[in-house]
Amino acid sequence: MSQKRTTPEFITELQPGEIFVFGSNLRGMHGGGAAYVAYRKFGAILGQGVGLQGQSYGIPTMQGGVETIRPYVDEFIAFAQEHPELTFLVTRIGCGIAGFTDDEISPLFDKAHDIDNIILPPGW
């Protein structure tokens, strides 16, 4: 049985067709953490907190508890399924500046495990 690919801890470059999935805020400020990397390197747009932007995809994580993140994760998973030509490298969204733990966030991605073009962090 082959091991499924996982997202590296630090992503410094992307191949064509790869998308950097990062935790954002609804205002799209992209001032720190992976959001700043997305803005500086992968085309995230200031003022856009949700969805595809350049070679990145924002999932808001700063607006409340875990339950407020779930709809955005579900929207992302649906988007990834509609775009099999892209590969989505999911960072540990919400587990940095937003202050959540892997155990709180990773269950939101349970539906993503069987989707070949979504790459999750180790242990998720």
JSON list of C-alpha atoms in Angstrom, two decimals:
[
{"chain": "A", "resi": 1, "resn": "MET", "atom": "CA", "xyz": [0.00, 0.00, 0.00]},
{"chain": "A", "resi": 2, "resn": "SER", "atom": "CA", "xyz": [1.45, 3.36, -0.99]},
{"chain": "A", "resi": 3, "resn": "GLN", "atom": "CA", "xyz": [1.58, 6.29, 1.40]},
{"chain": "A", "resi": 4, "resn": "LYS", "atom": "CA", "xyz": [-0.45, 9.32, 0.33]},
{"chain": "A", "resi": 5, "resn": "ARG", "atom": "CA", "xyz": [1.56, 12.49, -0.27]},
{"chain": "A", "resi": 6, "resn": "THR", "atom": "CA", "xyz": [1.44, 15.09, 2.52]},
{"chain": "A", "resi": 7, "resn": "THR", "atom": "CA", "xyz": [1.96, 18.84, 2.50]},
{"chain": "A", "resi": 8, "resn": "PRO", "atom": "CA", "xyz": [5.49, 19.88, 3.48]},
{"chain": "A", "resi": 9, "resn": "GLU", "atom": "CA", "xyz": [5.85, 22.02, 6.60]},
{"chain": "A", "resi": 10, "resn": "PHE", "atom": "CA", "xyz": [7.25, 24.94, 4.58]},
{"chain": "A", "resi": 11, "resn": "ILE", "atom": "CA", "xyz": [6.22, 25.59, 1.00]},
{"chain": "A", "resi": 12, "resn": "THR", "atom": "CA", "xyz": [8.58, 27.92, -0.82]},
{"chain": "A", "resi": 13, "resn": "GLU", "atom": "CA", "xyz": [7.68, 27.19, -4.42]},
{"chain": "A", "resi": 14, "resn": "LEU", "atom": "CA", "xyz": [4.86, 25.64, -6.40]},
{"chain": "A", "resi": 15, "resn": "GLN", "atom": "CA", "xyz": [4.75, 23.66, -9.61]},
{"chain": "A", "resi": 16, "resn": "PRO", "atom": "CA", "xyz": [2.34, 24.68, -12.35]},
{"chain": "A", "resi": 17, "resn": "GLY", "atom": "CA", "xyz": [-1.18, 23.63, -11.35]},
{"chain": "A", "resi": 18, "resn": "GLU", "atom": "CA", "xyz": [-0.39, 23.55, -7.62]},
{"chain": "A", "resi": 19, "resn": "ILE", "atom": "CA", "xyz": [-2.39, 25.77, -5.27]},
{"chain": "A", "resi": 20, "resn": "PHE", "atom": "CA", "xyz": [-1.23, 26.94, -1.80]},
{"chain": "A", "resi": 21, "resn": "VAL", "atom": "CA", "xyz": [-4.20, 26.63, 0.60]},
{"chain": "A", "resi": 22, "resn": "PHE", "atom": "CA", "xyz": [-3.85, 28.97, 3.58]},
{"chain": "A", "resi": 23, "resn": "GLY", "atom": "CA", "xyz": [-5.77, 30.25, 6.57]},
{"chain": "A", "resi": 24, "resn": "SER", "atom": "CA", "xyz": [-7.02, 33.77, 6.03]},
{"chain": "A", "resi": 25, "resn": "ASN", "atom": "CA", "xyz": [-9.24, 36.35, 7.62]},
{"chain": "A", "resi": 26, "resn": "LEU", "atom": "CA", "xyz": [-12.48, 37.58, 6.11]},
{"chain": "A", "resi": 27, "resn": "ARG", "atom": "CA", "xyz": [-11.01, 40.99, 5.33]},
{"chain": "A", "resi": 28, "resn": "GLY", "atom": "CA", "xyz": [-8.13, 39.47, 3.35]},
{"chain": "A", "resi": 29, "resn": "MET", "atom": "CA", "xyz": [-5.43, 41.36, 5.22]},
{"chain": "A", "resi": 30, "resn": "HIS", "atom": "CA", "xyz": [-2.76, 38.62, 4.68]},
{"chain": "A", "resi": 31, "resn": "GLY", "atom": "CA", "xyz": [-0.48, 40.20, 7.28]},
{"chain": "A", "resi": 32, "resn": "GLY", "atom": "CA", "xyz": [1.16, 37.17, 8.87]},
{"chain": "A", "resi": 33, "resn": "GLY", "atom": "CA", "xyz": [1.83, 33.46, 8.80]},
{"chain": "A", "resi": 34, "resn": "ALA", "atom": "CA", "xyz": [0.88, 31.44, 5.73]},
{"chain": "A", "resi": 35, "resn": "ALA", "atom": "CA", "xyz": [-1.41, 34.26, 4.55]},
{"chain": "A", "resi": 36, "resn": "TYR", "atom": "CA", "xyz": [1.61, 36.54, 4.24]},
{"chain": "A", "resi": 37, "resn": "VAL", "atom": "CA", "xyz": [3.46, 33.85, 2.29]},
{"chain": "A", "resi": 38, "resn": "ALA", "atom": "CA", "xyz": [0.42, 33.47, 0.03]},
{"chain": "A", "resi": 39, "resn": "TYR", "atom": "CA", "xyz": [0.40, 37.23, -0.58]},
{"chain": "A", "resi": 40, "resn": "ARG", "atom": "CA", "xyz": [4.16, 37.63, -1.11]},
{"chain": "A", "resi": 41, "resn": "LYS", "atom": "CA", "xyz": [4.78, 34.50, -3.20]},
{"chain": "A", "resi": 42, "resn": "PHE", "atom": "CA", "xyz": [1.58, 32.92, -4.53]},
{"chain": "A", "resi": 43, "resn": "GLY", "atom": "CA", "xyz": [-0.77, 35.68, -5.69]},
{"chain": "A", "resi": 44, "resn": "ALA", "atom": "CA", "xyz": [-3.12, 36.18, -2.73]},
{"chain": "A", "resi": 45, "resn": "ILE", "atom": "CA", "xyz": [-5.03, 39.42, -3.19]},
{"chain": "A", "resi": 46, "resn": "LEU", "atom": "CA", "xyz": [-5.27, 42.02, -0.42]},
{"chain": "A", "resi": 47, "resn": "GLY", "atom": "CA", "xyz": [-8.92, 42.47, 0.47]},
{"chain": "A", "resi": 48, "resn": "GLN", "atom": "CA", "xyz": [-9.96, 38.97, -0.65]},
{"chain": "A", "resi": 49, "resn": "GLY", "atom": "CA", "xyz": [-10.20, 36.56, 2.25]},
{"chain": "A", "resi": 50, "resn": "VAL", "atom": "CA", "xyz": [-11.93, 33.62, 0.59]},
{"chain": "A", "resi": 51, "resn": "GLY", "atom": "CA", "xyz": [-11.29, 31.42, -2.40]},
{"chain": "A", "resi": 52, "resn": "LEU", "atom": "CA", "xyz": [-8.91, 31.16, -5.32]},
{"chain": "A", "resi": 53, "resn": "GLN", "atom": "CA", "xyz": [-6.51, 34.04, -5.82]},
{"chain": "A", "resi": 54, "resn": "GLY", "atom": "CA", "xyz": [-3.48, 33.57, -8.02]},
{"chain": "A", "resi": 55, "resn": "GLN", "atom": "CA", "xyz": [-1.83, 30.29, -7.11]},
{"chain": "A", "resi": 56, "resn": "SER", "atom": "CA", "xyz": [-3.41, 30.30, -3.65]},
{"chain": "A", "resi": 57, "resn": "TYR", "atom": "CA", "xyz": [-6.76, 29.59, -1.98]},
{"chain": "A", "resi": 58, "resn": "GLY", "atom": "CA", "xyz": [-7.88, 31.32, 1.24]},
{"chain": "A", "resi": 59, "resn": "ILE", "atom": "CA", "xyz": [-9.98, 29.67, 3.94]},
{"chain": "A", "resi": 60, "resn": "PRO", "atom": "CA", "xyz": [-11.04, 32.10, 6.71]},
{"chain": "A", "resi": 61, "resn": "THR", "atom": "CA", "xyz": [-10.06, 30.98, 10.20]},
{"chain": "A", "resi": 62, "resn": "MET", "atom": "CA", "xyz": [-10.10, 34.17, 12.28]},
{"chain": "A", "resi": 63, "resn": "GLN", "atom": "CA", "xyz": [-13.84, 34.91, 12.63]},
{"chain": "A", "resi": 64, "resn": "GLY", "atom": "CA", "xyz": [-14.81, 32.74, 15.60]},
{"chain": "A", "resi": 65, "resn": "GLY", "atom": "CA", "xyz": [-14.80, 29.11, 16.67]},
{"chain": "A", "resi": 66, "resn": "VAL", "atom": "CA", "xyz": [-14.19, 25.96, 14.65]},
{"chain": "A", "resi": 67, "resn": "GLU", "atom": "CA", "xyz": [-17.86, 25.79, 13.65]},
{"chain": "A", "resi": 68, "resn": "THR", "atom": "CA", "xyz": [-17.44, 29.06, 11.71]},
{"chain": "A", "resi": 69, "resn": "ILE", "atom": "CA", "xyz": [-14.61, 27.54, 9.65]},
{"chain": "A", "resi": 70, "resn": "ARG", "atom": "CA", "xyz": [-16.48, 24.39, 8.54]},
{"chain": "A", "resi": 71, "resn": "PRO", "atom": "CA", "xyz": [-18.61, 26.03, 5.79]},
{"chain": "A", "resi": 72, "resn": "TYR", "atom": "CA", "xyz": [-15.49, 27.48, 4.18]},
{"chain": "A", "resi": 73, "resn": "VAL", "atom": "CA", "xyz": [-13.71, 24.12, 4.31]},
{"chain": "A", "resi": 74, "resn": "ASP", "atom": "CA", "xyz": [-16.75, 22.43, 2.75]},
{"chain": "A", "resi": 75, "resn": "GLU", "atom": "CA", "xyz": [-16.79, 25.10, 0.02]},
{"chain": "A", "resi": 76, "resn": "PHE", "atom": "CA", "xyz": [-13.07, 24.50, -0.60]},
{"chain": "A", "resi": 77, "resn": "ILE", "atom": "CA", "xyz": [-13.52, 20.72, -0.87]},
{"chain": "A", "resi": 78, "resn": "ALA", "atom": "CA", "xyz": [-16.33, 21.19, -3.40]},
{"chain": "A", "resi": 79, "resn": "PHE", "atom": "CA", "xyz": [-14.15, 23.62, -5.37]},
{"chain": "A", "resi": 80, "resn": "ALA", "atom": "CA", "xyz": [-11.25, 21.15, -5.43]},
{"chain": "A", "resi": 81, "resn": "GLN", "atom": "CA", "xyz": [-13.54, 18.39, -6.68]},
{"chain": "A", "resi": 82, "resn": "GLU", "atom": "CA", "xyz": [-14.69, 20.68, -9.50]},
{"chain": "A", "resi": 83, "resn": "HIS", "atom": "CA", "xyz": [-11.06, 21.37, -10.48]},
{"chain": "A", "resi": 84, "resn": "PRO", "atom": "CA", "xyz": [-9.27, 18.00, -10.78]},
{"chain": "A", "resi": 85, "resn": "GLU", "atom": "CA", "xyz": [-6.67, 19.66, -13.01]},
{"chain": "A", "resi": 86, "resn": "LEU", "atom": "CA", "xyz": [-5.30, 21.50, -9.94]},
{"chain": "A", "resi": 87, "resn": "THR", "atom": "CA", "xyz": [-3.47, 20.09, -6.91]},
{"chain": "A", "resi": 88, "resn": "PHE", "atom": "CA", "xyz": [-4.27, 21.78, -3.59]},
{"chain": "A", "resi": 89, "resn": "LEU", "atom": "CA", "xyz": [-1.53, 21.82, -0.93]},
{"chain": "A", "resi": 90, "resn": "VAL", "atom": "CA", "xyz": [-3.34, 22.48, 2.35]},
{"chain": "A", "resi": 91, "resn": "THR", "atom": "CA", "xyz": [-1.27, 24.15, 5.06]},
{"chain": "A", "resi": 92, "resn": "ARG", "atom": "CA", "xyz": [-2.11, 23.70, 8.75]},
{"chain": "A", "resi": 93, "resn": "ILE", "atom": "CA", "xyz": [-4.84, 26.32, 8.43]},
{"chain": "A", "resi": 94, "resn": "GLY", "atom": "CA", "xyz": [-5.98, 27.82, 11.71]},
{"chain": "A", "resi": 95, "resn": "CYS", "atom": "CA", "xyz": [-3.12, 26.24, 13.67]},
{"chain": "A", "resi": 96, "resn": "GLY", "atom": "CA", "xyz": [-0.85, 29.28, 13.74]},
{"chain": "A", "resi": 97, "resn": "ILE", "atom": "CA", "xyz": [-2.02, 32.82, 14.41]},
{"chain": "A", "resi": 98, "resn": "ALA", "atom": "CA", "xyz": [-5.70, 31.74, 14.72]},
{"chain": "A", "resi": 99, "resn": "GLY", "atom": "CA", "xyz": [-4.71, 29.54, 17.68]},
{"chain": "A", "resi": 100, "resn": "PHE", "atom": "CA", "xyz": [-6.53, 26.28, 16.93]},
{"chain": "A", "resi": 101, "resn": "THR", "atom": "CA", "xyz": [-4.98, 22.83, 17.30]},
{"chain": "A", "resi": 102, "resn": "ASP", "atom": "CA", "xyz": [-4.54, 20.16, 14.65]},
{"chain": "A", "resi": 103, "resn": "ASP", "atom": "CA", "xyz": [-7.08, 18.04, 16.56]},
{"chain": "A", "resi": 104, "resn": "GLU", "atom": "CA", "xyz": [-9.65, 20.83, 16.26]},
{"chain": "A", "resi": 105, "resn": "ILE", "atom": "CA", "xyz": [-9.10, 21.61, 12.56]},
{"chain": "A", "resi": 106, "resn": "SER", "atom": "CA", "xyz": [-8.17, 18.29, 10.92]},
{"chain": "A", "resi": 107, "resn": "PRO", "atom": "CA", "xyz": [-11.65, 16.71, 11.37]},
{"chain": "A", "resi": 108, "resn": "LEU", "atom": "CA", "xyz": [-13.06, 19.48, 9.16]},
{"chain": "A", "resi": 109, "resn": "PHE", "atom": "CA", "xyz": [-11.09, 17.88, 6.31]},
{"chain": "A", "resi": 110, "resn": "ASP", "atom": "CA", "xyz": [-12.37, 14.30, 6.79]},
{"chain": "A", "resi": 111, "resn": "LYS", "atom": "CA", "xyz": [-14.19, 14.45, 3.43]},
{"chain": "A", "resi": 112, "resn": "ALA", "atom": "CA", "xyz": [-10.93, 15.46, 1.70]},
{"chain": "A", "resi": 113, "resn": "HIS", "atom": "CA", "xyz": [-9.09, 12.19, 2.41]},
{"chain": "A", "resi": 114, "resn": "ASP", "atom": "CA", "xyz": [-10.48, 10.42, -0.65]},
{"chain": "A", "resi": 115, "resn": "ILE", "atom": "CA", "xyz": [-9.96, 13.34, -3.03]},
{"chain": "A", "resi": 116, "resn": "ASP", "atom": "CA", "xyz": [-6.74, 12.78, -4.95]},
{"chain": "A", "resi": 117, "resn": "ASN", "atom": "CA", "xyz": [-5.99, 16.43, -5.72]},
{"chain": "A", "resi": 118, "resn": "ILE", "atom": "CA", "xyz": [-6.14, 17.59, -2.07]},
{"chain": "A", "resi": 119, "resn": "ILE", "atom": "CA", "xyz": [-2.87, 17.13, -0.20]},
{"chain": "A", "resi": 120, "resn": "LEU", "atom": "CA", "xyz": [-3.15, 17.44, 3.58]},
{"chain": "A", "resi": 121, "resn": "PRO", "atom": "CA", "xyz": [-0.57, 18.06, 6.31]},
{"chain": "A", "resi": 122, "resn": "PRO", "atom": "CA", "xyz": [0.93, 14.99, 8.02]},
{"chain": "A", "resi": 123, "resn": "GLY", "atom": "CA", "xyz": [-1.42, 13.51, 10.61]},
{"chain": "A", "resi": 124, "resn": "TRP", "atom": "CA", "xyz": [-4.54, 15.14, 9.19]}
]
